[in-house]
Coordinates of C-alpha atoms in Angstrom, one line a residue:
M1 CA 10.5 20.9 -38.5
S2 CA 7.2 20.1 -39.4
D3 CA 6.4 21.0 -36.1
H4 CA 7.7 24.5 -36.3
S5 CA 6.6 25.1 -39.9
E6 CA 4.4 28.0 -39.0
M7 CA 6.9 29.5 -36.4
H8 CA 9.1 32.6 -37.3
D9 CA 12.7 33.3 -35.9
I10 CA 13.6 30.0 -34.1
V11 CA 17.2 30.6 -32.7
L12 CA 19.8 28.0 -32.2
Q13 CA 22.8 28.7 -30.5
G14 CA 26.1 26.9 -31.1
I15 CA 29.9 28.0 -31.5
A16 CA 30.8 31.0 -33.5
A17 CA 33.6 29.4 -35.7
S18 CA 33.9 31.8 -38.4
P19 CA 32.4 35.4 -38.5
G20 CA 30.1 36.5 -40.8
I21 CA 26.4 36.5 -41.8
V22 CA 24.8 34.6 -44.6
I23 CA 21.3 34.3 -45.7
G24 CA 20.0 31.2 -47.8
K25 CA 18.8 27.9 -48.3
T26 CA 20.3 24.9 -46.4
Y27 CA 22.0 21.8 -48.0
H28 CA 22.2 18.4 -45.9
V29 CA 25.3 16.5 -46.2
D30 CA 24.9 13.2 -45.1
R31 CA 28.0 12.4 -42.6
G32 CA 26.0 11.0 -39.8
E33 CA 28.0 8.4 -37.5
M34 CA 28.3 5.0 -38.6
K35 CA 26.4 2.3 -36.3
I36 CA 29.2 -0.1 -35.4
I37 CA 27.9 -3.7 -34.3
Y38 CA 30.5 -6.2 -32.4
E39 CA 31.0 -9.5 -33.8
Y40 CA 33.1 -12.4 -32.7
L41 CA 35.0 -14.4 -35.2
L42 CA 34.6 -18.2 -34.9
N43 CA 37.7 -19.2 -36.8
D44 CA 41.1 -18.3 -38.4
A45 CA 39.7 -18.1 -41.9
Q46 CA 37.2 -15.4 -40.9
V47 CA 39.8 -13.7 -39.0
A48 CA 42.0 -13.6 -42.2
Q49 CA 39.0 -12.1 -44.2
E50 CA 38.5 -9.6 -41.7
A51 CA 42.1 -8.3 -42.0
A52 CA 41.7 -8.6 -45.5
R53 CA 38.5 -6.3 -45.6
F54 CA 40.4 -3.9 -43.4
E55 CA 43.3 -3.8 -45.9
E56 CA 41.2 -3.3 -48.9
A57 CA 39.2 -0.6 -46.9
V58 CA 42.2 1.2 -46.2
E59 CA 43.3 1.1 -49.8
R60 CA 40.1 2.4 -51.1
T61 CA 40.5 5.2 -48.6
R62 CA 43.9 6.1 -49.5
D63 CA 42.9 6.2 -53.3
Q64 CA 40.0 8.7 -52.3
L65 CA 42.3 10.7 -50.6
R66 CA 44.8 10.8 -53.4
L67 CA 42.2 11.8 -55.7
F68 CA 41.1 14.5 -53.4
L69 CA 44.8 15.7 -53.6
E70 CA 44.9 15.6 -57.2
E71 CA 41.6 17.6 -57.7
V72 CA 41.8 20.2 -54.8
P73 CA 40.8 23.6 -55.9
E74 CA 43.3 26.3 -55.7
E75 CA 41.4 28.0 -52.9
F76 CA 42.3 25.0 -50.7
K77 CA 46.0 24.7 -51.6
D78 CA 46.9 26.0 -48.3
H79 CA 45.4 23.4 -46.4
I80 CA 46.5 20.6 -48.3
H81 CA 48.7 19.6 -45.7
I82 CA 45.9 18.8 -43.8
L83 CA 44.8 15.8 -46.4
D84 CA 48.5 14.7 -46.5
A85 CA 48.3 14.3 -42.7
H86 CA 45.3 12.1 -43.2
R87 CA 47.2 10.0 -45.4
L88 CA 49.9 9.8 -42.9
I89 CA 47.5 8.5 -40.4
L90 CA 46.7 5.7 -42.5
K91 CA 50.0 4.2 -42.2
D92 CA 50.1 4.9 -38.5
R93 CA 51.1 2.2 -36.3
M94 CA 48.6 3.2 -33.9
I95 CA 45.8 3.0 -36.1
Y96 CA 46.8 0.6 -39.0
D97 CA 48.9 -2.0 -37.2
E98 CA 46.8 -1.8 -34.0
T99 CA 43.5 -2.3 -35.7
L100 CA 45.0 -5.7 -37.5
R101 CA 46.4 -6.9 -34.2
T102 CA 43.1 -6.3 -32.4
I103 CA 41.3 -8.3 -35.3
K104 CA 43.7 -11.2 -34.9
K105 CA 44.1 -11.3 -30.9
E106 CA 40.6 -10.6 -30.0
Q107 CA 39.0 -12.4 -33.1
I108 CA 36.3 -9.6 -33.6
N109 CA 35.3 -7.8 -36.7
V110 CA 37.0 -4.8 -38.2
E111 CA 34.3 -2.2 -37.3
W112 CA 34.6 -3.2 -33.6
A113 CA 38.4 -3.5 -33.9
L114 CA 38.6 -0.1 -35.1
K115 CA 36.4 1.3 -32.5
I116 CA 38.5 0.1 -29.8
T117 CA 41.6 1.6 -31.8
L118 CA 39.9 4.9 -31.8
D119 CA 39.2 4.8 -28.4
K120 CA 42.7 3.9 -27.5
A121 CA 43.9 7.0 -29.6
R122 CA 41.2 9.3 -27.8
A123 CA 42.5 8.4 -24.4
A124 CA 46.2 9.1 -25.4
F125 CA 45.4 12.2 -27.0
S126 CA 43.0 13.5 -24.2
K127 CA 46.3 13.5 -22.1
I128 CA 48.3 16.0 -24.4
R129 CA 48.7 19.3 -22.5
D130 CA 48.6 21.6 -26.0
G131 CA 44.9 22.1 -26.7
Y132 CA 45.6 22.7 -30.2
I133 CA 47.8 19.3 -30.7
R134 CA 45.3 17.6 -28.4
G135 CA 42.3 18.5 -31.0
R136 CA 44.2 16.7 -33.7
I137 CA 42.3 13.5 -32.5
K138 CA 39.9 14.8 -35.3
D139 CA 42.1 14.2 -37.8
I140 CA 42.1 10.6 -36.8
E141 CA 38.3 10.5 -36.1
D142 CA 38.0 11.6 -39.8
V143 CA 40.1 9.0 -41.1
V144 CA 38.6 6.3 -39.5
S145 CA 35.0 7.4 -40.4
M146 CA 36.4 7.5 -44.1
I147 CA 37.4 3.7 -43.4
L148 CA 34.1 2.7 -41.8
R149 CA 32.0 4.3 -44.8
N150 CA 34.5 2.4 -47.2
L151 CA 33.8 -1.0 -45.0
A152 CA 30.1 -0.2 -45.1
G153 CA 30.0 -0.1 -49.1
K154 CA 29.0 3.7 -48.7
G155 CA 32.0 5.2 -50.5
Y156 CA 32.0 8.9 -50.3
E157 CA 29.4 11.2 -51.2
D158 CA 30.0 13.6 -54.1
I159 CA 29.6 16.9 -53.0
T160 CA 31.3 18.7 -56.0
T161 CA 27.9 18.4 -57.7
I162 CA 26.0 21.3 -55.4
K163 CA 24.6 23.4 -57.9
D164 CA 23.0 26.2 -56.2
R165 CA 24.3 28.9 -53.6
V166 CA 23.7 27.0 -49.9
I167 CA 24.5 26.8 -46.5
V168 CA 25.7 23.3 -45.9
V169 CA 24.3 21.4 -42.8
A170 CA 26.1 18.2 -41.7
H171 CA 26.8 16.1 -38.6
D172 CA 30.4 16.8 -39.0
L173 CA 32.7 18.0 -42.2
S174 CA 36.0 16.2 -42.6
P175 CA 39.0 18.0 -44.5
A176 CA 38.1 16.0 -47.4
D177 CA 34.5 17.0 -47.4
T178 CA 35.5 20.9 -47.6
S179 CA 38.5 20.5 -50.1
Q180 CA 35.7 18.9 -52.4
M181 CA 33.3 21.7 -51.9
N182 CA 32.8 24.4 -54.8
I183 CA 33.1 27.8 -52.4
D184 CA 31.4 29.8 -54.7
R185 CA 28.1 27.7 -54.1
V186 CA 28.8 27.1 -50.6
M187 CA 27.8 30.2 -48.3
G188 CA 28.3 28.6 -44.7
F189 CA 28.9 25.6 -42.6
I190 CA 26.8 24.3 -39.9
T191 CA 27.8 21.1 -38.1
N192 CA 26.6 19.4 -35.1
M193 CA 30.3 18.6 -34.0
G194 CA 33.3 20.8 -33.9
S195 CA 35.2 23.6 -31.9
K196 CA 36.9 26.5 -32.7
T197 CA 39.8 24.8 -33.2
S198 CA 38.7 22.0 -35.4
H199 CA 39.4 21.8 -39.2
T200 CA 36.1 22.9 -40.1
S201 CA 36.4 26.2 -38.0
I202 CA 40.2 26.9 -39.3
I203 CA 39.3 26.2 -43.1
A204 CA 36.2 28.4 -42.8
Q205 CA 37.9 31.1 -41.1
S206 CA 40.8 30.9 -43.8
L207 CA 38.2 31.2 -46.6
Q208 CA 36.2 33.6 -44.9
I209 CA 32.8 31.4 -44.8
P210 CA 30.9 32.1 -42.1
A211 CA 30.2 29.1 -39.5
V212 CA 28.5 27.8 -36.7
V213 CA 29.8 24.4 -35.1
G214 CA 28.9 22.3 -32.1
L215 CA 25.1 22.9 -32.7
E216 CA 24.4 19.2 -31.7
R217 CA 21.5 18.1 -33.1
A218 CA 21.3 20.8 -36.1
T219 CA 20.9 18.2 -38.7
D220 CA 17.6 17.2 -36.6
R221 CA 16.4 20.7 -36.2
I222 CA 17.2 22.2 -39.4
G223 CA 15.3 20.8 -42.5
N224 CA 16.8 20.5 -45.9
N225 CA 16.4 23.2 -48.3
Q226 CA 15.0 25.6 -45.6
L227 CA 15.5 29.2 -45.5
I228 CA 17.8 30.3 -42.5
V229 CA 20.1 33.1 -41.2
L230 CA 23.5 32.2 -40.3
D231 CA 25.5 34.8 -37.8
G232 CA 28.8 33.1 -37.5
S233 CA 30.1 36.1 -35.4
K234 CA 27.4 35.2 -32.7
G235 CA 27.2 31.5 -33.4
K236 CA 23.5 32.0 -34.2
V237 CA 21.2 30.2 -36.7
I238 CA 17.8 31.7 -37.2
I239 CA 15.5 29.2 -38.7
N240 CA 12.4 30.4 -40.8
P241 CA 13.4 34.1 -40.2
S242 CA 10.6 36.7 -40.2
Q243 CA 10.6 39.6 -42.7
A244 CA 11.9 42.0 -40.1
T245 CA 14.5 39.4 -39.3
L246 CA 15.7 39.1 -42.8
E247 CA 15.9 42.9 -43.2
E248 CA 17.6 43.3 -39.9
Y249 CA 20.4 40.5 -40.8
S250 CA 20.6 41.9 -44.5
R251 CA 21.7 45.4 -42.9
K252 CA 24.2 43.7 -40.4
K253 CA 25.4 42.0 -43.4
G254 CA 26.4 44.7 -45.4
K255 CA 27.7 46.6 -42.5
Y256 CA 30.1 43.5 -41.3
E257 CA 31.4 43.1 -44.9
Q258 CA 32.6 47.0 -45.1
Y259 CA 34.1 46.4 -41.6
L260 CA 35.9 43.2 -43.2
A261 CA 37.2 45.1 -46.3
D262 CA 38.5 47.7 -43.9
I263 CA 40.3 45.7 -41.5
V264 CA 42.0 43.3 -44.2
R265 CA 43.0 46.4 -46.1
C266 CA 44.9 47.8 -43.1
A267 CA 46.5 44.1 -41.9
H268 CA 50.0 45.0 -43.4
L269 CA 49.9 48.3 -41.3
P270 CA 52.0 48.3 -38.2
A271 CA 50.3 47.6 -34.9
E272 CA 50.6 51.1 -33.4
T273 CA 48.1 52.8 -31.1
I274 CA 46.9 56.0 -31.8
D275 CA 49.3 57.7 -29.2
G276 CA 52.3 56.1 -30.6
Y277 CA 52.8 52.7 -28.9
R278 CA 54.4 50.0 -30.9
I279 CA 54.0 46.2 -30.4
S280 CA 54.8 43.5 -32.9
I281 CA 52.5 40.9 -34.0
K282 CA 53.6 37.4 -35.0
G283 CA 51.8 34.3 -36.1
N284 CA 51.5 30.7 -34.5
I285 CA 52.1 27.8 -36.6
E286 CA 52.2 24.0 -36.4
Q287 CA 53.3 23.4 -40.2
L288 CA 55.3 24.5 -42.7
E289 CA 52.2 25.0 -44.9
E290 CA 50.9 27.6 -42.7
V291 CA 53.5 30.3 -43.4
T292 CA 52.1 31.7 -46.4
A293 CA 49.1 32.5 -44.5
V294 CA 50.8 34.3 -41.7
L295 CA 52.7 36.4 -44.2
D296 CA 49.5 37.1 -46.0
F297 CA 47.9 38.2 -42.8
G298 CA 50.5 40.6 -42.1
A299 CA 52.5 39.0 -39.3
E300 CA 56.3 40.2 -38.6
G301 CA 57.5 36.9 -38.2
I302 CA 56.5 33.4 -36.8
G303 CA 56.5 33.7 -32.5
L304 CA 55.7 30.4 -32.0
Y305 CA 56.6 27.2 -34.4
R306 CA 55.1 24.2 -32.8
T307 CA 57.5 21.3 -33.7
E308 CA 55.6 18.3 -32.7
F309 CA 53.6 17.5 -36.1
L310 CA 56.8 15.6 -37.5
Y311 CA 57.0 13.4 -34.5
L312 CA 53.3 12.6 -34.3
S313 CA 52.7 12.3 -38.0
S314 CA 55.5 9.3 -38.2
K315 CA 55.8 5.9 -37.3
T316 CA 59.3 6.5 -36.4
L317 CA 61.3 9.3 -35.2
P318 CA 62.0 11.9 -37.6
E319 CA 65.8 12.3 -38.5
E320 CA 67.9 15.3 -38.1
E321 CA 68.0 15.9 -41.7
E322 CA 64.3 15.9 -42.0
L323 CA 63.7 18.3 -39.3
F324 CA 66.5 20.5 -40.6
E325 CA 65.1 20.9 -44.0
N326 CA 61.7 21.6 -42.5
Y327 CA 63.0 24.3 -40.2
R328 CA 65.4 25.6 -43.0
E329 CA 62.6 26.3 -45.2
V330 CA 60.4 27.7 -42.8
C331 CA 63.1 30.4 -41.9
E332 CA 64.0 31.2 -45.7
I333 CA 60.6 32.0 -46.2
V334 CA 59.8 34.2 -43.5
A335 CA 63.5 36.1 -43.4
P336 CA 64.3 38.7 -42.4
H337 CA 61.5 38.2 -40.0
P338 CA 62.5 36.1 -36.8
V339 CA 61.0 32.5 -36.6
T340 CA 60.9 31.3 -32.8
I341 CA 61.1 27.5 -32.7
R342 CA 59.8 26.0 -29.6
T343 CA 61.3 22.4 -28.8
L344 CA 59.3 19.5 -28.3
D345 CA 56.5 19.9 -26.0
L346 CA 55.5 16.2 -26.0
G347 CA 55.1 13.4 -23.5
G348 CA 56.0 9.7 -24.2
D349 CA 52.1 8.9 -23.8
K350 CA 50.9 10.5 -27.0
F351 CA 53.8 9.4 -29.4
A352 CA 52.7 7.7 -32.6
S353 CA 56.3 6.7 -33.0
N354 CA 58.0 3.8 -31.6
L355 CA 59.0 5.1 -28.2
E356 CA 57.9 3.1 -25.3
L357 CA 57.6 5.0 -21.9
S358 CA 55.5 3.7 -19.1
E359 CA 52.0 5.0 -18.3
E360 CA 51.8 8.0 -15.9
M361 CA 49.1 8.7 -13.3
N362 CA 48.9 12.3 -14.3
P363 CA 50.8 13.2 -17.4
A364 CA 49.5 16.9 -17.5
M365 CA 52.2 17.5 -14.7
G366 CA 54.5 14.4 -15.6
L367 CA 57.2 13.7 -17.9
R368 CA 56.7 16.1 -20.7
A369 CA 58.0 19.2 -22.7
I370 CA 61.6 20.0 -21.5
R371 CA 61.4 17.0 -18.8
F372 CA 60.9 14.7 -21.3
C373 CA 63.7 16.1 -23.6
F374 CA 66.3 15.6 -20.5
K375 CA 65.4 12.0 -20.4
M376 CA 65.2 11.6 -23.9
R377 CA 68.4 13.5 -24.6
P378 CA 69.5 12.1 -28.1
I379 CA 66.0 13.1 -29.2
F380 CA 66.7 16.6 -27.8
E381 CA 70.1 17.1 -29.3
S382 CA 68.8 15.9 -32.5
Q383 CA 66.1 18.7 -32.8
L384 CA 68.8 21.2 -31.4
R385 CA 71.2 20.2 -34.0
A386 CA 68.6 20.8 -36.7
I387 CA 67.4 24.1 -35.4
C388 CA 71.3 25.4 -35.1
R389 CA 71.6 24.1 -38.8
A390 CA 68.7 26.3 -39.8
S391 CA 69.7 29.3 -37.8
H392 CA 72.3 30.1 -40.7
Y393 CA 69.6 30.4 -43.3
G394 CA 67.2 32.7 -41.6
N395 CA 66.5 35.0 -38.1
V396 CA 65.9 31.9 -35.8
K397 CA 65.4 32.1 -31.9
I398 CA 65.0 29.2 -29.8
M399 CA 62.5 28.5 -26.9
F400 CA 62.3 25.9 -24.3
P401 CA 58.7 25.1 -23.0
L402 CA 57.7 24.4 -19.5
I403 CA 60.5 25.8 -17.5
S404 CA 59.6 25.7 -13.9
G405 CA 63.2 26.3 -12.4
V406 CA 66.4 28.2 -13.3
S407 CA 68.3 24.7 -13.2
E408 CA 65.9 23.7 -16.0
I409 CA 67.1 26.7 -18.3
V410 CA 70.6 26.2 -17.3
R411 CA 70.7 22.5 -18.2
A412 CA 68.8 23.3 -21.6
K413 CA 71.7 25.9 -22.4
E414 CA 74.4 23.3 -21.5
I415 CA 72.8 20.8 -23.8
L416 CA 72.4 23.5 -26.5
R417 CA 76.0 24.7 -26.0
K418 CA 77.3 21.1 -26.4
V419 CA 75.4 20.7 -29.7
Q420 CA 77.0 24.0 -30.9
A421 CA 80.4 22.7 -29.6
D422 CA 79.9 19.8 -31.9
L423 CA 78.7 21.5 -34.8
T424 CA 81.8 23.9 -34.9
R425 CA 84.1 20.6 -34.6
E426 CA 82.1 19.3 -37.7
R427 CA 82.5 22.7 -39.4
I428 CA 78.7 23.1 -40.0
P429 CA 77.7 26.7 -39.8
F430 CA 75.0 28.0 -37.4
D431 CA 74.0 31.5 -35.9
E432 CA 76.4 31.8 -33.0
D433 CA 74.1 34.6 -31.8
L434 CA 71.2 32.5 -31.8
Q435 CA 68.9 34.1 -29.0
V436 CA 67.5 31.7 -26.4
G437 CA 63.9 32.1 -24.6
S438 CA 61.9 30.5 -21.9
M439 CA 58.2 29.8 -22.0
I440 CA 56.4 31.4 -18.9
E441 CA 53.7 29.0 -18.4
V442 CA 53.5 27.8 -14.8
P443 CA 53.4 29.7 -11.6
S444 CA 56.8 28.8 -10.4
A445 CA 58.5 30.2 -13.5
V446 CA 56.5 33.6 -12.6
A447 CA 57.6 33.6 -9.2
I448 CA 61.2 33.5 -10.2
A449 CA 61.1 35.5 -13.5
D450 CA 63.7 38.0 -12.1
L451 CA 66.0 35.0 -12.1
L452 CA 65.2 33.4 -15.5
A453 CA 65.3 36.8 -17.0
R454 CA 69.1 36.9 -16.3
E455 CA 69.5 33.3 -18.1
V456 CA 67.4 33.8 -21.5
D457 CA 67.3 36.7 -24.1
F458 CA 63.4 36.8 -24.2
F459 CA 60.2 35.4 -22.6
S460 CA 57.1 34.1 -24.2
I461 CA 54.2 33.6 -21.9
G462 CA 52.2 30.8 -22.8
T463 CA 48.6 31.7 -21.3
N464 CA 46.9 28.6 -22.1
D465 CA 48.6 26.8 -19.6
L466 CA 49.4 29.5 -17.0
I467 CA 45.7 30.2 -16.8
Q468 CA 45.1 26.7 -16.3
Y469 CA 47.7 25.8 -13.7
S470 CA 47.3 29.2 -11.7
L471 CA 43.5 28.7 -11.4
A472 CA 43.5 24.9 -11.2
A473 CA 40.8 24.9 -13.7
D474 CA 40.9 22.5 -16.6
R475 CA 39.2 24.5 -19.2
T476 CA 38.1 21.4 -20.9
N477 CA 36.1 20.3 -17.7
E478 CA 32.6 21.3 -18.1
Y479 CA 32.1 21.7 -14.5
V480 CA 35.2 24.2 -14.1
A481 CA 35.6 25.7 -17.5
Y482 CA 33.9 29.0 -16.2
M483 CA 36.8 29.5 -13.7
Y484 CA 39.3 29.6 -16.6
M485 CA 39.3 33.7 -16.7
P486 CA 41.8 35.5 -18.6
F487 CA 40.7 38.6 -16.7
H488 CA 41.1 37.0 -13.5
P489 CA 43.1 39.8 -11.5
A490 CA 45.8 37.2 -10.3
L491 CA 46.4 36.2 -13.7
L492 CA 47.1 40.0 -14.7
R493 CA 49.3 40.5 -11.9
M494 CA 51.3 37.7 -12.7
I495 CA 51.5 38.8 -16.2
R496 CA 53.0 42.2 -15.1
Q497 CA 55.4 40.6 -13.0
V498 CA 56.7 38.8 -15.6
V499 CA 56.8 42.1 -18.1
T500 CA 58.7 43.8 -14.9
S501 CA 61.3 41.2 -14.5
A502 CA 62.0 41.2 -18.4
K503 CA 61.9 45.1 -18.8
R504 CA 64.5 45.4 -15.7
E505 CA 67.0 43.0 -17.4
G506 CA 66.1 44.4 -20.9
I507 CA 64.8 41.2 -22.5
H508 CA 62.0 41.0 -25.0
V509 CA 58.7 39.7 -23.5
A510 CA 56.1 38.2 -25.8
M511 CA 52.5 36.5 -25.3
C512 CA 51.5 33.4 -27.4
G513 CA 48.5 32.0 -26.0
E514 CA 44.8 32.3 -27.0
M515 CA 44.5 35.3 -24.5
A516 CA 46.8 37.3 -27.1
A517 CA 44.0 36.8 -29.9
D518 CA 41.2 37.8 -27.4
P519 CA 39.9 41.2 -28.6
L520 CA 38.6 42.0 -25.1
C521 CA 42.1 41.6 -23.7
I522 CA 44.2 43.6 -26.1
P523 CA 43.8 46.9 -24.1
L524 CA 44.8 45.1 -20.8
L525 CA 48.0 43.6 -22.8
L526 CA 49.0 46.8 -24.3
A527 CA 48.9 48.6 -20.9
L528 CA 51.2 45.8 -19.6
G529 CA 53.9 46.4 -21.6
L530 CA 54.4 43.5 -23.8
D531 CA 56.5 43.5 -26.7
E532 CA 54.9 41.0 -28.9
L533 CA 51.7 39.1 -29.5
S534 CA 51.9 35.9 -31.3
I535 CA 48.3 34.4 -32.6
N536 CA 46.7 32.5 -34.9
P537 CA 47.1 33.7 -38.5
H538 CA 43.2 34.8 -39.1
S539 CA 43.0 36.8 -36.1
I540 CA 45.7 39.2 -37.1
P541 CA 43.7 41.6 -39.2
L542 CA 41.4 42.3 -36.4
I543 CA 44.0 42.5 -33.7
K544 CA 45.9 45.1 -35.6
R545 CA 42.7 47.1 -36.2
I546 CA 41.8 46.9 -32.5
I547 CA 45.5 48.3 -31.7
R548 CA 45.4 51.2 -34.2
T549 CA 42.3 52.2 -32.9
S550 CA 43.2 52.4 -29.3
T551 CA 45.1 54.5 -27.3
L552 CA 47.8 53.3 -24.3
E553 CA 46.4 56.0 -22.0
E554 CA 42.9 54.6 -22.4
S555 CA 44.1 51.0 -22.0
R556 CA 46.2 52.0 -18.9
D557 CA 43.0 53.1 -17.4
Y558 CA 41.3 49.7 -18.0
L559 CA 44.3 47.8 -16.7
S560 CA 44.2 50.0 -13.2
H561 CA 40.6 49.1 -12.7
T562 CA 41.1 45.5 -13.6
L563 CA 43.8 45.0 -11.2
L564 CA 41.6 46.2 -8.3
V565 CA 38.3 44.3 -8.8
K566 CA 37.8 42.0 -6.3
H567 CA 35.1 39.4 -8.2
R568 CA 34.5 38.5 -11.9
L569 CA 35.2 41.3 -14.2
D570 CA 32.3 43.4 -16.0
T571 CA 33.8 43.6 -19.6
S572 CA 31.1 45.9 -20.8
G573 CA 33.6 48.6 -20.9
L574 CA 36.0 46.7 -23.0
T575 CA 33.8 45.8 -25.7
R576 CA 34.2 49.2 -27.4
F577 CA 37.7 47.8 -28.2
A578 CA 36.5 44.7 -29.6
K579 CA 34.2 46.8 -31.8
A580 CA 36.9 48.9 -33.2

């Protein structure tokens, strides 16, 4: 930044990953990408040496992760499962076996073989419909990066020795990096890479450390030991701030910290509007270890338990007993609050287990979720048995994803009844009043919501896919992402239709997509009459705060206006709710 040394208030814009404001000096952590060179091996002896190099590097990586786990500070205990997941990836057939196979078959050096393996994994994960799970490719990238560093003899930089209070700047930060940090010394994170759902963002939110990610060339543009302002709420970094800017952000920092203390203090209060409209707030989880955070942030149960992790993280399919123990533990911890378990929402193309299915031209609309479960019935029945058995130990609901027609929900219930009949015959207890729900995430399900409502006990609207399929806009495609609009009048009318159908049949209707955690959407969702919002745990205090400072009457006024607009909605009037 020498060319800017005399300039003040140089503003960089990234992704707002974790809210809050900090002012301080930067500390660069070297996590640059490793340069990978292609090398052809001439004979079998060299191939054997490369395979041995890979195995030794994996072993060193395993030792490093074990050490991190042993020394992880108390503040990071809730996230220890991430490092466990990384250890599992080291054994994964898709990574370990595939890399060894590529070295031997292609007769190439291990670094290049690892690159090929990672490219294949990226291609497979890019086809995953669930954005959260799709983003877990980052876990594999982190593990591959650790192996590459060990192959290069660089090991792992010890960042536990940071002595001063600093803002960490890095190309990227893995869970291993963050678990090493002394959070009393780290005021904030800035990374070139990352998204709102990356682990760096999730951990920063959990620890309430302001963070800006996806800043591309941050490590080039921000100097080491340089004074900056980091605004994690706006995704903004100000280099070389002027005195006036420092004073302005000092005031903002104080106001924000007071605001944060207020909303966290009220997180366990009911989500009820000023004029008495009550809505239930629950949490979305992917793994058992996240349950504690959900309850700590004031949730009234689990509204969406994604169950894919045990299938994706293992070389073999999980046994019924393993699934049962996992579900039972979640239910027992959350009881008496409910746990809504979503059955497998996967397709064959991204299994890390030993399933072999043919590749599909368009997997996003192919054999996945409930369709996959119908084809792979033993896998489906095994999971249903585990869920039913767990229902004996808590308040469990079961939810089927990607329902597009009545025949699918009827067939899913028939299989469930068959499983329950088997359990009865085997004298295995389960909740005979187990509630069954359908996700509403494709337009056809909206169109027949009145018919589906007669078949189930509840709906849960999955807005991530409903928006995407309704507007034919892939939000990960930079050219059309602007079309992905939760405020689109068509979408709001669809939600209203689903809620109306549910109310007419007297069933519960929830929302579990990202729209439910968008502060600007809350007044609209209140007015639409949803019974429940299920969101990421860290959003719960803010969403409750917005609801508790809103009125249903004012929300209905906004909804009436929004349903009538013809073009993009002006959300300026809604920002009042977001600032509640």
